[in-house]
Amino acid sequence: MNLIREIMCGIFGIVFGTRNTDLGKILLEAGRRLVYRGYDSVGVGVVDGKSTDLRKDAGTIEQVSLDHQFTEIGGERGIIQLRWATFGRPSRRNAQPHYDCDEDMIGAHNGNIVNCTQLKNLYKSEGHKVRGWNDGEMVVHTVEKYYDNNGGDLKAAIMRGDQDLHGDYAFVITTVHSNEIFAVKRGSSLYIGVGEDFICCSSDLPSILPLTKMILPLIDGECVRFDSDKYEIFSIVDGKEISRKPKESELDPETANKGGFDHFMLKEINDQPKRAEMLLQTLEESDFVDNFIERIAEARRTFMVACGSSLNAAITGSYFFNKFSGLPVIPVIAGQFIDNYGYSITDEDCVIFISQSGETKDVINGLNFLRKTEKGTLLGILNVLGSTLMLNTDAYLPLVCDLEISVPATKTFMNQVILLYYVALKLGKLTGRLTAKRSRELTRELHTLPHLLARTIEHVEPKVKKLAKKLHGTQDCYCLGYGVCHGIALEGALKIKEITYVHCEGMYSSEFKHGPLSIVTKDYPIIFITTPEDTYMIVSHMNEVSCREGRVIVISEDSRSLRVNSHHYIATPRAGPNLSPLINIVPVQLLAYFWATANGIDPDYPRNLSKTLTVD
Ligand code: BG6
């Protein structure tokens, strides 16, 4: 759970001395710099003279800000909040910020108020106008209750109200009656930024640094009140003033947005453990999964349709469906789907469209073809909520990766593979291929993956960096995988092609001897992605290369027999036969990343490529 709390949601608040006609634009830009924290709804609340304005909804920040004209908003002070749903589903009512009963107080929080339900029932019984299920709304009603009873002393109301709130959180609140914002830190991160003609606060630095580098982190148990040119920090418990000065931050906005990593790609690789944790928690808690799985179980045939990394995830997923559920789930290149399978689809068939953007034209073409013929059950696996794919399928499952900025897919690929693995386990229980006990054991084992991924990143990074330097100058290579590692080898080849500009072909390792072996000359590099369980097959494939003086590079869980048969060996931590293939994804991604940077290439924006291709 800790992994989750660190990164979900985000709040930002700012106070100007006079009315600022760009207040909405400033809040929107600050919100954009918090999207990496994960969210599914967003809103802004401002005070403009003696009036308030609150605009919010479920969906992406780009869509919601467009629908509700954030950029038209002016005022002296305001709050933006990006919410990742825990209490109360993603909806306009549950989106933040929130009003108090008579709409002259606006507040938002980040984190969890664990006694949310009790407070909701209490305030309803006391006649409060409770509009939704979100715990952030209970914070506002709590402060309002004491504010109204103490004659409008906001500081005293916050100190008293804080005693009624249980959990880890940070919250920001303001009213039309004073030109200040108050911000409380109780377990979730909160920073103050001191500018020339404003003061602001935020969950994280990327939203503050573009405005000012004068930063003052808050400490748990502290509250700060600020207007446009002065601030006061005090203890939330006894109100005693705390004096602390802001310091100039060395971080530049871009780096801060990259969380201190040199590139978004490396940040997103390192984000994988948290995103995997969030996905598994979401899948465990959501009631969408059963509906999604039942549709596959009932189908005569099931296909997966995708492009690029998403296709490699589908190829890997088909292995899991065969192994765990005993069902053939056929991966198909999206561009081929209509010509090779489209006309054969009947109402008894199920087609799973996999696309992190949910907008890839090749994928949407297949989706629209079936929507027109009205054939088949249409399912989606996607990352971007509100995308065309999400809005046009009978059911979908989210990847919960939030924004993936780097063009080469990493965390979304990882979560696609994890999601397909999870679905295959649950499906296996339905088809009877797995006993309920075995399905539970395997699901429990899958929950150890996020921490295994974190250990793998730390363990392999230095070794992969060295290997990338050895491969510098290579112009051509292959990346081979057997069994479940075939899809991962294809992904490795794609990553190398995408960001090092080296030609790398991915292939099933047993297929290599049927022709491509002719490419091998002295020192020609062949990368094998494998597991100790496949040693029996893969060692002969390796020796077919090394006996012709080719260079054998192996990525796998630590294994003596693989090590002795390779020229370069990247051993991953012990993870067992089920999870070690997924663990192999990390060194594959890091190898491409360090190889690209060794080639002086920016992996985030490789030439000719785009994150989403909405053209044929
Ligand atoms: C390509 C991207 O344009 O589209 C790849 O460069 C990606 O990284 C592919 O895997 C498919 O994208 P999506 O959004 O359909 O998963």
XYZ file of C-alpha atoms and ligand atoms in Angstrom:
632
model
C 0.000 0.000 0.000
C 2.841 2.430 0.744
C 3.913 2.270 -2.865
C 0.470 3.506 -3.801
C 0.091 6.332 -1.299
C 3.392 7.920 -2.384
C 2.227 8.714 -5.850
C -1.517 8.977 -6.141
C -3.319 12.313 -6.744
C -1.832 15.794 -6.710
C -2.843 19.235 -5.390
C -1.639 22.745 -6.261
C -2.797 26.091 -4.850
C -1.698 29.680 -5.580
C -2.491 33.202 -4.285
C -1.927 36.431 -6.251
C -2.160 39.958 -4.798
C -4.642 41.102 -7.426
C -7.046 39.439 -9.860
C -5.100 37.376 -12.415
C -6.867 36.804 -15.723
C -4.521 33.852 -16.411
C -5.287 32.058 -13.151
C -7.023 29.167 -14.968
C -4.111 28.750 -17.395
C -1.597 28.752 -14.520
C -3.595 26.145 -12.597
C -3.937 23.988 -15.733
C -0.191 24.062 -16.445
C 0.552 23.199 -12.814
C -1.918 20.306 -13.053
C -0.297 19.004 -16.240
C 2.962 18.724 -14.340
C 1.327 16.473 -11.774
C -0.307 13.977 -14.147
C 2.558 11.515 -13.649
C 1.176 10.985 -10.138
C -1.798 9.042 -11.407
C -5.369 10.363 -11.629
C -8.728 9.717 -13.225
C -10.482 13.056 -12.602
C -9.454 16.674 -12.266
C -10.895 20.018 -11.149
C -10.159 23.649 -10.391
C -11.722 25.866 -7.714
C -11.049 29.613 -7.624
C -12.036 32.714 -5.645
C -12.748 35.706 -7.866
C -13.565 38.734 -5.711
C -16.441 37.636 -3.534
C -17.509 34.779 -5.784
C -16.263 31.241 -6.275
C -16.010 29.114 -9.413
C -15.645 25.302 -9.311
C -15.177 23.229 -12.483
C -14.341 19.505 -12.407
C -15.027 16.131 -14.016
C -13.787 12.567 -14.544
C -11.401 12.136 -17.491
C -8.044 13.326 -18.725
C -6.842 16.798 -17.821
C -6.775 17.783 -21.501
C -10.390 16.730 -22.052
C -11.810 18.122 -18.805
C -9.984 21.455 -19.135
C -11.326 21.775 -22.679
C -14.903 20.812 -21.771
C -14.947 23.211 -18.811
C -12.833 26.047 -20.298
C -10.238 26.153 -17.506
C -8.238 28.691 -19.514
C -11.098 31.224 -19.353
C -10.980 31.409 -15.546
C -9.660 34.492 -13.669
C -9.394 35.324 -9.981
C -7.033 36.069 -7.058
C -6.458 32.540 -5.820
C -7.221 28.967 -6.798
C -6.662 25.249 -6.371
C -6.298 22.434 -8.904
C -6.563 18.770 -7.841
C -5.914 15.569 -9.786
C -7.731 12.665 -8.167
C -6.906 8.944 -8.379
C -10.067 7.266 -7.115
C -9.935 5.375 -3.834
C -13.086 6.494 -1.982
C -15.884 6.937 -4.520
C -15.670 6.061 -8.198
C -14.302 8.530 -10.797
C -17.170 10.972 -11.413
C -17.854 14.715 -11.506
C -19.405 14.654 -8.006
C -16.432 12.802 -6.523
C -13.843 14.843 -8.417
C -12.025 17.508 -6.415
C -11.886 20.312 -5.253
C -15.094 20.457 -3.206
C -17.403 23.157 -1.905
C -18.729 23.448 1.625
C -22.527 23.611 2.053
C -23.010 27.206 0.915
C -20.224 27.275 -1.693
C -18.046 29.967 -0.104
C -15.280 27.553 0.952
C -13.213 25.435 -1.478
C -10.864 22.641 -0.502
C -9.049 19.567 -1.833
C -6.866 16.850 -0.384
C -4.292 14.257 -1.432
C -4.032 10.905 0.373
C -6.652 8.918 2.330
C -9.066 9.997 5.065
C -9.752 6.514 6.356
C -12.745 7.522 8.530
C -14.411 9.023 5.469
C -17.608 6.966 5.702
C -18.180 7.740 9.385
C -17.712 11.457 8.700
C -20.058 11.323 5.733
C -22.803 9.750 7.837
C -22.194 12.229 10.678
C -22.377 15.299 8.429
C -25.491 14.040 6.675
C -27.115 13.556 10.094
C -26.046 17.104 11.029
C -27.725 18.458 7.894
C -24.651 19.183 5.790
C -25.103 19.250 2.025
C -22.913 16.216 1.251
C -22.724 15.825 -2.530
C -20.571 12.744 -3.143
C -18.552 9.877 -1.717
C -15.106 11.423 -1.853
C -13.050 11.744 1.319
C -11.758 15.152 0.191
C -15.293 16.521 0.529
C -15.395 15.380 4.167
C -12.293 17.497 4.858
C -14.134 20.616 3.683
C -17.267 19.855 5.735
C -15.085 19.178 8.780
C -13.365 22.582 8.568
C -16.671 24.279 7.702
C -18.371 22.848 10.807
C -15.844 24.446 13.185
C -15.484 27.602 11.065
C -19.204 28.297 11.331
C -19.150 27.587 15.088
C -16.145 29.806 15.888
C -17.204 32.970 14.115
C -15.015 32.512 11.048
C -11.547 31.808 12.503
C -10.169 29.560 9.733
C -6.893 28.766 11.540
C -8.726 27.582 14.669
C -11.262 25.670 12.555
C -8.488 23.806 10.718
C -6.644 22.965 13.950
C -9.823 21.631 15.558
C -11.029 19.872 12.396
C -7.693 18.133 11.945
C -8.374 16.177 15.147
C -11.390 14.543 13.464
C -9.496 13.449 10.336
C -7.746 10.042 10.427
C -5.278 8.824 7.786
C -2.353 10.105 5.723
C -3.140 13.212 3.759
C -2.377 16.780 2.808
C -5.089 19.354 2.209
C -5.481 22.852 0.846
C -8.417 25.143 1.659
C -9.585 28.741 1.138
C -12.719 30.852 1.574
C -14.119 33.986 -0.022
C -13.861 35.721 3.377
C -10.027 35.926 3.549
C -7.380 36.314 0.832
C -5.346 33.373 2.139
C -4.893 29.710 1.373
C -4.242 27.272 4.229
C -2.347 24.013 3.557
C -1.903 21.108 5.991
C 0.667 18.292 5.768
C -0.174 15.012 7.482
C 1.594 12.153 5.678
C 1.411 13.223 2.027
C 4.029 15.475 0.448
C 3.533 19.266 0.368
C 5.883 22.068 -0.724
C 5.610 25.872 -0.643
C 6.916 28.038 -3.490
C 7.622 31.742 -2.839
C 7.468 33.913 -5.976
C 7.747 37.632 -6.764
C 4.033 38.376 -6.694
C 2.547 35.112 -5.513
C 2.955 32.213 -3.102
C 1.924 28.675 -4.011
C 1.865 25.145 -2.603
C 1.917 21.736 -4.254
C 2.208 17.998 -3.739
C 5.384 18.014 -5.804
C 8.088 20.233 -7.280
C 7.454 19.841 -11.037
C 4.383 22.112 -10.723
C 6.237 24.785 -8.677
C 9.700 24.987 -10.277
C 8.582 26.569 -13.559
C 7.078 29.408 -11.447
C 9.755 29.823 -8.763
C 12.846 28.034 -7.448
C 12.408 29.348 -3.893
C 11.140 26.173 -2.220
C 10.120 25.395 1.346
C 9.152 21.774 2.088
C 6.571 21.303 4.845
C 6.952 18.695 7.591
C 4.186 16.413 8.880
C 2.038 18.151 11.504
C 2.603 21.591 10.027
C 0.069 23.988 8.553
C 0.950 27.022 6.458
C -1.230 30.040 5.743
C -0.201 32.312 2.932
C -1.398 35.198 0.826
C 0.497 36.648 -2.147
C 3.487 38.038 -0.256
C 3.745 36.478 3.209
C 3.387 33.078 4.830
C 3.186 31.719 8.361
C 3.994 28.100 9.311
C 2.498 26.794 12.543
C 1.993 23.517 14.352
C -1.419 22.000 13.572
C -1.505 20.699 17.163
C -0.769 23.765 19.309
C -0.697 26.596 16.756
C 2.865 27.601 17.724
C 4.592 29.533 14.942
C 7.498 27.742 13.187
C 10.054 29.855 11.420
C 11.762 28.481 8.325
C 13.052 30.177 5.184
C 12.664 28.953 1.599
C 15.845 27.730 -0.177
C 16.734 27.972 -3.860
C 16.255 24.556 -5.497
C 19.028 23.241 -7.798
C 16.549 21.100 -9.733
C 15.516 22.470 -13.100
C 11.819 22.028 -13.996
C 12.490 19.457 -16.710
C 14.655 17.314 -14.427
C 12.108 17.619 -11.639
C 9.449 16.467 -14.032
C 11.747 13.557 -14.815
C 12.028 12.879 -11.096
C 15.783 13.473 -11.241
C 16.356 10.927 -14.054
C 18.146 11.958 -17.253
C 15.222 10.890 -19.433
C 11.542 10.121 -19.065
C 12.268 6.590 -20.339
C 14.562 5.842 -17.393
C 12.067 7.415 -15.006
C 9.282 5.289 -16.459
C 11.383 2.103 -16.255
C 11.982 2.908 -12.582
C 8.288 3.656 -12.145
C 7.370 0.086 -13.106
C 7.327 -1.419 -9.580
C 4.868 1.226 -8.365
C 2.725 0.979 -11.498
C 2.676 -2.813 -11.275
C 1.563 -2.503 -7.649
C -1.172 -0.033 -8.571
C -2.399 -2.253 -11.413
C -2.565 -5.394 -9.259
C -4.380 -3.513 -6.510
C -6.831 -2.051 -9.027
C -7.490 -5.467 -10.582
C -8.023 -7.062 -7.168
C -10.443 -4.339 -6.082
C -12.330 -3.715 -9.305
C -15.505 -5.566 -10.234
C -14.776 -5.097 -13.969
C -12.402 -8.069 -14.172
C -14.987 -10.851 -13.800
C -17.184 -9.374 -16.524
C -14.139 -9.060 -18.820
C -13.051 -12.665 -18.179
C -16.501 -14.191 -18.531
C -16.781 -12.766 -22.048
C -13.553 -14.553 -23.042
C -14.648 -17.794 -21.353
C -17.964 -17.753 -23.242
C -16.378 -17.037 -26.626
C -15.901 -19.616 -29.391
C -12.593 -17.920 -30.386
C -10.664 -15.020 -28.889
C -8.184 -12.743 -30.649
C -5.865 -10.011 -29.438
C -5.300 -7.125 -31.849
C -2.418 -4.662 -31.354
C 0.679 -2.899 -32.747
C 4.276 -2.348 -31.645
C 5.001 -3.046 -27.999
C 1.331 -3.787 -27.383
C 1.562 -6.573 -29.994
C 4.605 -8.011 -28.218
C 2.593 -7.982 -24.999
C -0.223 -9.821 -26.795
C 2.226 -12.459 -28.084
C 3.507 -12.926 -24.543
C -0.068 -13.017 -23.237
C -1.057 -15.811 -25.628
C 1.530 -17.988 -23.891
C -0.125 -17.297 -20.513
C -3.628 -18.053 -21.827
C -2.459 -21.405 -23.197
C -0.496 -22.307 -20.073
C -2.912 -21.142 -17.370
C -6.362 -21.354 -18.977
C -5.846 -23.910 -21.756
C -7.458 -21.518 -24.239
C -5.980 -20.384 -27.590
C -6.041 -16.565 -27.573
C -4.588 -15.533 -30.930
C -2.375 -12.413 -31.213
C -2.886 -10.587 -34.513
C -1.032 -7.635 -36.069
C -3.683 -4.902 -36.074
C -3.036 -3.989 -39.721
C -3.705 -7.590 -40.759
C -6.770 -8.221 -38.605
C -9.510 -7.267 -41.070
C -7.879 -9.022 -44.049
C -6.955 -12.202 -42.188
C -9.775 -12.614 -39.651
C -12.281 -9.748 -39.912
C -14.811 -11.459 -42.164
C -14.778 -14.681 -40.119
C -15.770 -13.000 -36.856
C -19.204 -14.042 -35.578
C -21.248 -13.073 -32.532
C -19.658 -15.960 -30.666
C -16.167 -14.534 -31.022
C -14.328 -12.139 -28.733
C -11.705 -9.618 -29.845
C -9.407 -7.907 -27.324
C -7.925 -4.648 -28.661
C -4.721 -3.736 -26.813
C -3.439 -0.171 -27.088
C -1.868 2.030 -24.401
C -3.021 5.214 -26.175
C -6.356 3.740 -27.197
C -6.011 5.779 -30.405
C -3.658 3.812 -32.712
C -5.351 3.975 -36.107
C -4.492 0.381 -37.111
C -6.215 -0.819 -33.952
C -9.190 1.527 -34.273
C -9.683 0.404 -37.896
C -10.232 -3.165 -36.674
C -12.516 -1.943 -33.893
C -14.619 0.150 -36.276
C -14.851 -2.717 -38.764
C -16.463 -4.947 -36.122
C -18.660 -2.124 -34.816
C -19.970 -1.704 -38.353
C -20.567 -5.438 -38.905
C -21.913 -5.627 -35.329
C -20.068 -8.901 -34.842
C -18.152 -10.181 -31.848
C -17.653 -9.062 -28.267
C -15.239 -6.122 -28.275
C -12.889 -5.764 -25.294
C -10.168 -3.179 -24.630
C -6.919 -3.092 -22.662
C -5.759 0.537 -22.548
C -3.957 3.180 -20.563
C -5.570 6.467 -21.559
C -9.030 6.851 -20.022
C -11.484 8.582 -22.293
C -9.724 7.266 -25.424
C -11.601 6.056 -28.510
C -10.846 2.458 -27.588
C -12.261 2.893 -24.085
C -15.423 4.577 -25.321
C -16.188 1.962 -27.994
C -15.672 -1.430 -26.361
C -18.161 -3.608 -24.474
C -15.732 -3.781 -21.546
C -12.175 -2.601 -20.877
C -9.420 -2.953 -18.313
C -7.093 -0.012 -17.536
C -3.294 -0.253 -17.369
C -3.168 2.305 -14.499
C 0.189 3.674 -15.727
C -0.959 7.261 -16.020
C 0.826 9.329 -18.647
C 3.685 7.555 -20.419
C 5.705 10.400 -21.910
C 8.663 8.633 -23.534
C 7.875 7.430 -27.081
C 9.226 3.904 -26.487
C 6.712 2.035 -24.336
C 8.104 0.616 -21.078
C 5.775 0.720 -18.035
C 2.709 0.309 -20.250
C 4.249 -2.780 -21.897
C 5.098 -4.213 -18.476
C 1.561 -3.616 -17.190
C 0.022 -5.086 -20.346
C 2.002 -8.290 -19.749
C 1.057 -8.317 -16.053
C -2.611 -7.672 -16.822
C -2.725 -10.521 -19.384
C -0.975 -12.820 -16.904
C -3.548 -11.907 -14.232
C -6.514 -12.401 -16.595
C -5.113 -15.778 -17.732
C -4.894 -16.926 -14.089
C -8.473 -15.903 -13.350
C -9.636 -17.451 -16.623
C -7.832 -20.677 -15.725
C -10.024 -20.984 -12.640
C -13.132 -20.554 -14.818
C -12.052 -23.122 -17.407
C -11.051 -25.562 -14.672
C -7.460 -25.749 -15.914
C -6.415 -24.274 -12.550
C -7.959 -25.281 -9.253
C -9.183 -22.318 -7.200
C -6.295 -23.029 -4.813
C -3.685 -23.027 -7.599
C -5.134 -19.855 -9.118
C -4.922 -18.166 -5.701
C -1.311 -19.356 -5.216
C -0.262 -18.037 -8.613
C -2.066 -14.732 -8.023
C -0.331 -14.406 -4.656
C 3.002 -15.095 -6.368
C 2.195 -12.418 -8.966
C 1.802 -9.895 -6.150
C 5.494 -10.361 -5.322
C 6.417 -9.040 -8.764
C 6.521 -5.281 -7.962
C 9.206 -5.738 -5.323
C 11.078 -8.216 -7.543
C 11.049 -5.600 -10.314
C 12.475 -2.980 -7.938
C 15.255 -5.376 -6.908
C 15.970 -6.267 -10.536
C 16.354 -2.648 -11.624
C 18.894 -2.062 -8.872
C 20.648 -5.408 -9.457
C 21.083 -5.343 -13.241
C 21.549 -1.634 -14.036
C 25.352 -1.535 -13.551
C 25.854 -4.791 -15.493
C 23.627 -3.707 -18.362
C 25.370 -0.323 -18.561
C 28.694 -2.164 -19.059
C 27.220 -4.469 -21.714
C 25.740 -1.489 -23.596
C 29.198 0.066 -23.793
C 30.573 -3.237 -25.213
C 27.847 -3.245 -27.871
C 28.516 0.374 -28.868
C 29.428 0.427 -32.544
C 27.373 -2.689 -33.386
C 25.247 -2.084 -36.477
C 23.309 -5.315 -36.643
C 22.139 -8.056 -34.275
C 19.366 -10.489 -33.381
C 17.347 -10.897 -30.212
C 16.057 -14.445 -29.740
C 13.631 -15.946 -27.255
C 12.083 -19.346 -26.715
C 8.628 -20.133 -25.319
C 7.265 -17.344 -23.125
C 10.417 -15.283 -23.788
C 9.665 -15.013 -27.489
C 7.384 -11.968 -27.026
C 9.961 -10.407 -24.715
C 12.732 -10.968 -27.257
C 10.560 -9.251 -29.877
C 10.097 -6.344 -27.460
C 13.843 -6.221 -26.849
C 14.480 -6.091 -30.594
C 11.865 -3.340 -30.978
C 13.391 -1.245 -28.181
C 16.870 -1.607 -29.704
C 15.570 -0.671 -33.166
C 13.472 2.252 -31.826
C 16.121 4.053 -29.812
C 19.658 2.887 -30.811
C 18.953 2.978 -34.570
C 20.791 -0.396 -34.792
C 19.051 -3.046 -36.887
C 17.923 -5.777 -34.488
C 15.624 -8.591 -35.537
C 13.543 -10.422 -32.954
C 12.825 -14.110 -33.561
C 11.811 -17.416 -32.016
C 15.175 -18.975 -31.145
C 14.371 -22.387 -32.668
C 13.535 -20.614 -35.963
C 16.957 -18.949 -36.215
C 18.695 -22.021 -37.728
C 16.150 -22.130 -40.555
C 17.931 -19.455 -42.612
C 18.909 -16.419 -40.482
C 21.860 -18.393 -39.021
C 23.694 -17.563 -42.238
C 24.162 -13.997 -40.912
C 26.566 -15.200 -38.170
C 30.208 -14.320 -38.616
C 32.987 -13.803 -36.070
C 31.761 -11.701 -33.133
C 28.274 -11.201 -34.625
C 26.108 -10.460 -31.528
C 23.060 -12.550 -30.750
C 21.066 -11.704 -27.609
C 19.172 -14.606 -26.028
C 16.318 -13.844 -23.601
C 15.554 -17.010 -21.677
C 14.908 -18.810 -18.387
C 16.714 -21.718 -16.682
C 13.666 -23.897 -17.480
C 14.377 -23.469 -21.219
C 18.087 -24.320 -20.892
C 17.653 -27.702 -22.613
C 16.422 -26.032 -25.838
C 18.173 -22.710 -25.753
C 21.709 -24.037 -25.076
C 21.751 -25.774 -28.464
C 20.508 -22.553 -30.098
C 23.341 -20.697 -28.347
C 25.940 -23.216 -29.424
C 24.769 -23.053 -33.056
C 25.967 -19.418 -32.842
C 29.097 -19.756 -30.709
C 30.461 -22.716 -32.731
C 30.467 -20.302 -35.708
C 32.336 -17.689 -33.603
C 29.228 -15.564 -33.093
C 28.988 -13.603 -29.798
C 26.385 -15.059 -27.425
C 24.761 -12.631 -24.992
C 22.296 -14.111 -22.488
C 19.729 -12.427 -20.235
C 18.066 -14.798 -17.743
C 17.596 -15.707 -14.106
C 20.952 -16.786 -12.681
C 21.931 -20.217 -14.091
C 25.367 -21.857 -14.266
C 24.723 -23.804 -17.476
C 23.545 -20.660 -19.267
C 26.437 -18.656 -17.897
C 29.127 -21.129 -19.071
C 27.641 -21.158 -22.593
C 27.639 -17.384 -23.064
C 30.211 -14.671 -23.792
C 28.254 -11.987 -21.909
C 25.726 -12.919 -19.226
C 23.202 -10.701 -17.432
C 21.800 -12.643 -14.476
C 18.512 -11.462 -12.987
C 17.513 -12.157 -9.354
C 15.836 -15.469 -8.584
C 12.106 -15.179 -9.374
C 11.009 -18.708 -10.300
C 9.794 -20.088 -13.633
C 6.552 -18.109 -13.739
C 7.882 -14.637 -13.002
C 11.463 -14.719 -14.311
C 10.297 -14.088 -17.915
C 8.576 -10.885 -16.738
C 11.685 -9.923 -14.792
C 13.708 -10.289 -18.023
C 11.839 -7.290 -19.439
C 13.791 -4.925 -17.174
C 17.337 -5.696 -18.438
C 15.974 -5.697 -21.982
C 14.624 -2.147 -21.530
C 17.735 -0.913 -19.716
C 20.053 -2.414 -22.348
C 18.278 -0.489 -25.113
C 18.260 2.678 -22.976
C 21.991 2.682 -22.121
C 22.915 1.603 -25.649
C 20.911 4.561 -27.042
C 22.494 7.082 -24.673
C 25.949 5.583 -25.450
C 25.078 6.312 -29.100
C 24.269 9.909 -28.123
C 20.559 9.464 -28.862
C 17.721 10.939 -26.767
C 15.598 7.820 -26.128
C 12.500 9.846 -25.267
C 12.042 11.302 -28.730
C 13.691 8.985 -31.317
C 13.804 10.220 -34.912
C 10.818 9.465 -37.181
C 8.742 7.977 -34.345
C 5.690 9.234 -32.476
C 4.028 8.076 -29.298
C 0.718 7.452 -30.994
C 0.135 6.964 -34.713
C -3.381 8.023 -35.579
C -2.676 7.576 -39.295
C -2.856 4.429 -41.464
C 3.955 3.295 -31.837
C 4.817 3.588 -30.610
O 3.735 4.486 -32.514
O 2.705 2.741 -31.435
C 5.072 2.288 -29.888
O 6.042 4.193 -31.020
C 3.743 1.652 -29.521
O 5.855 2.541 -28.723
C 2.838 1.487 -30.735
O 3.959 0.389 -28.918
C 1.427 1.080 -30.299
O 0.899 2.110 -29.522
P -0.422 1.836 -28.632
O -0.756 3.183 -28.072
O -1.460 1.316 -29.560
O -0.056 0.831 -27.593
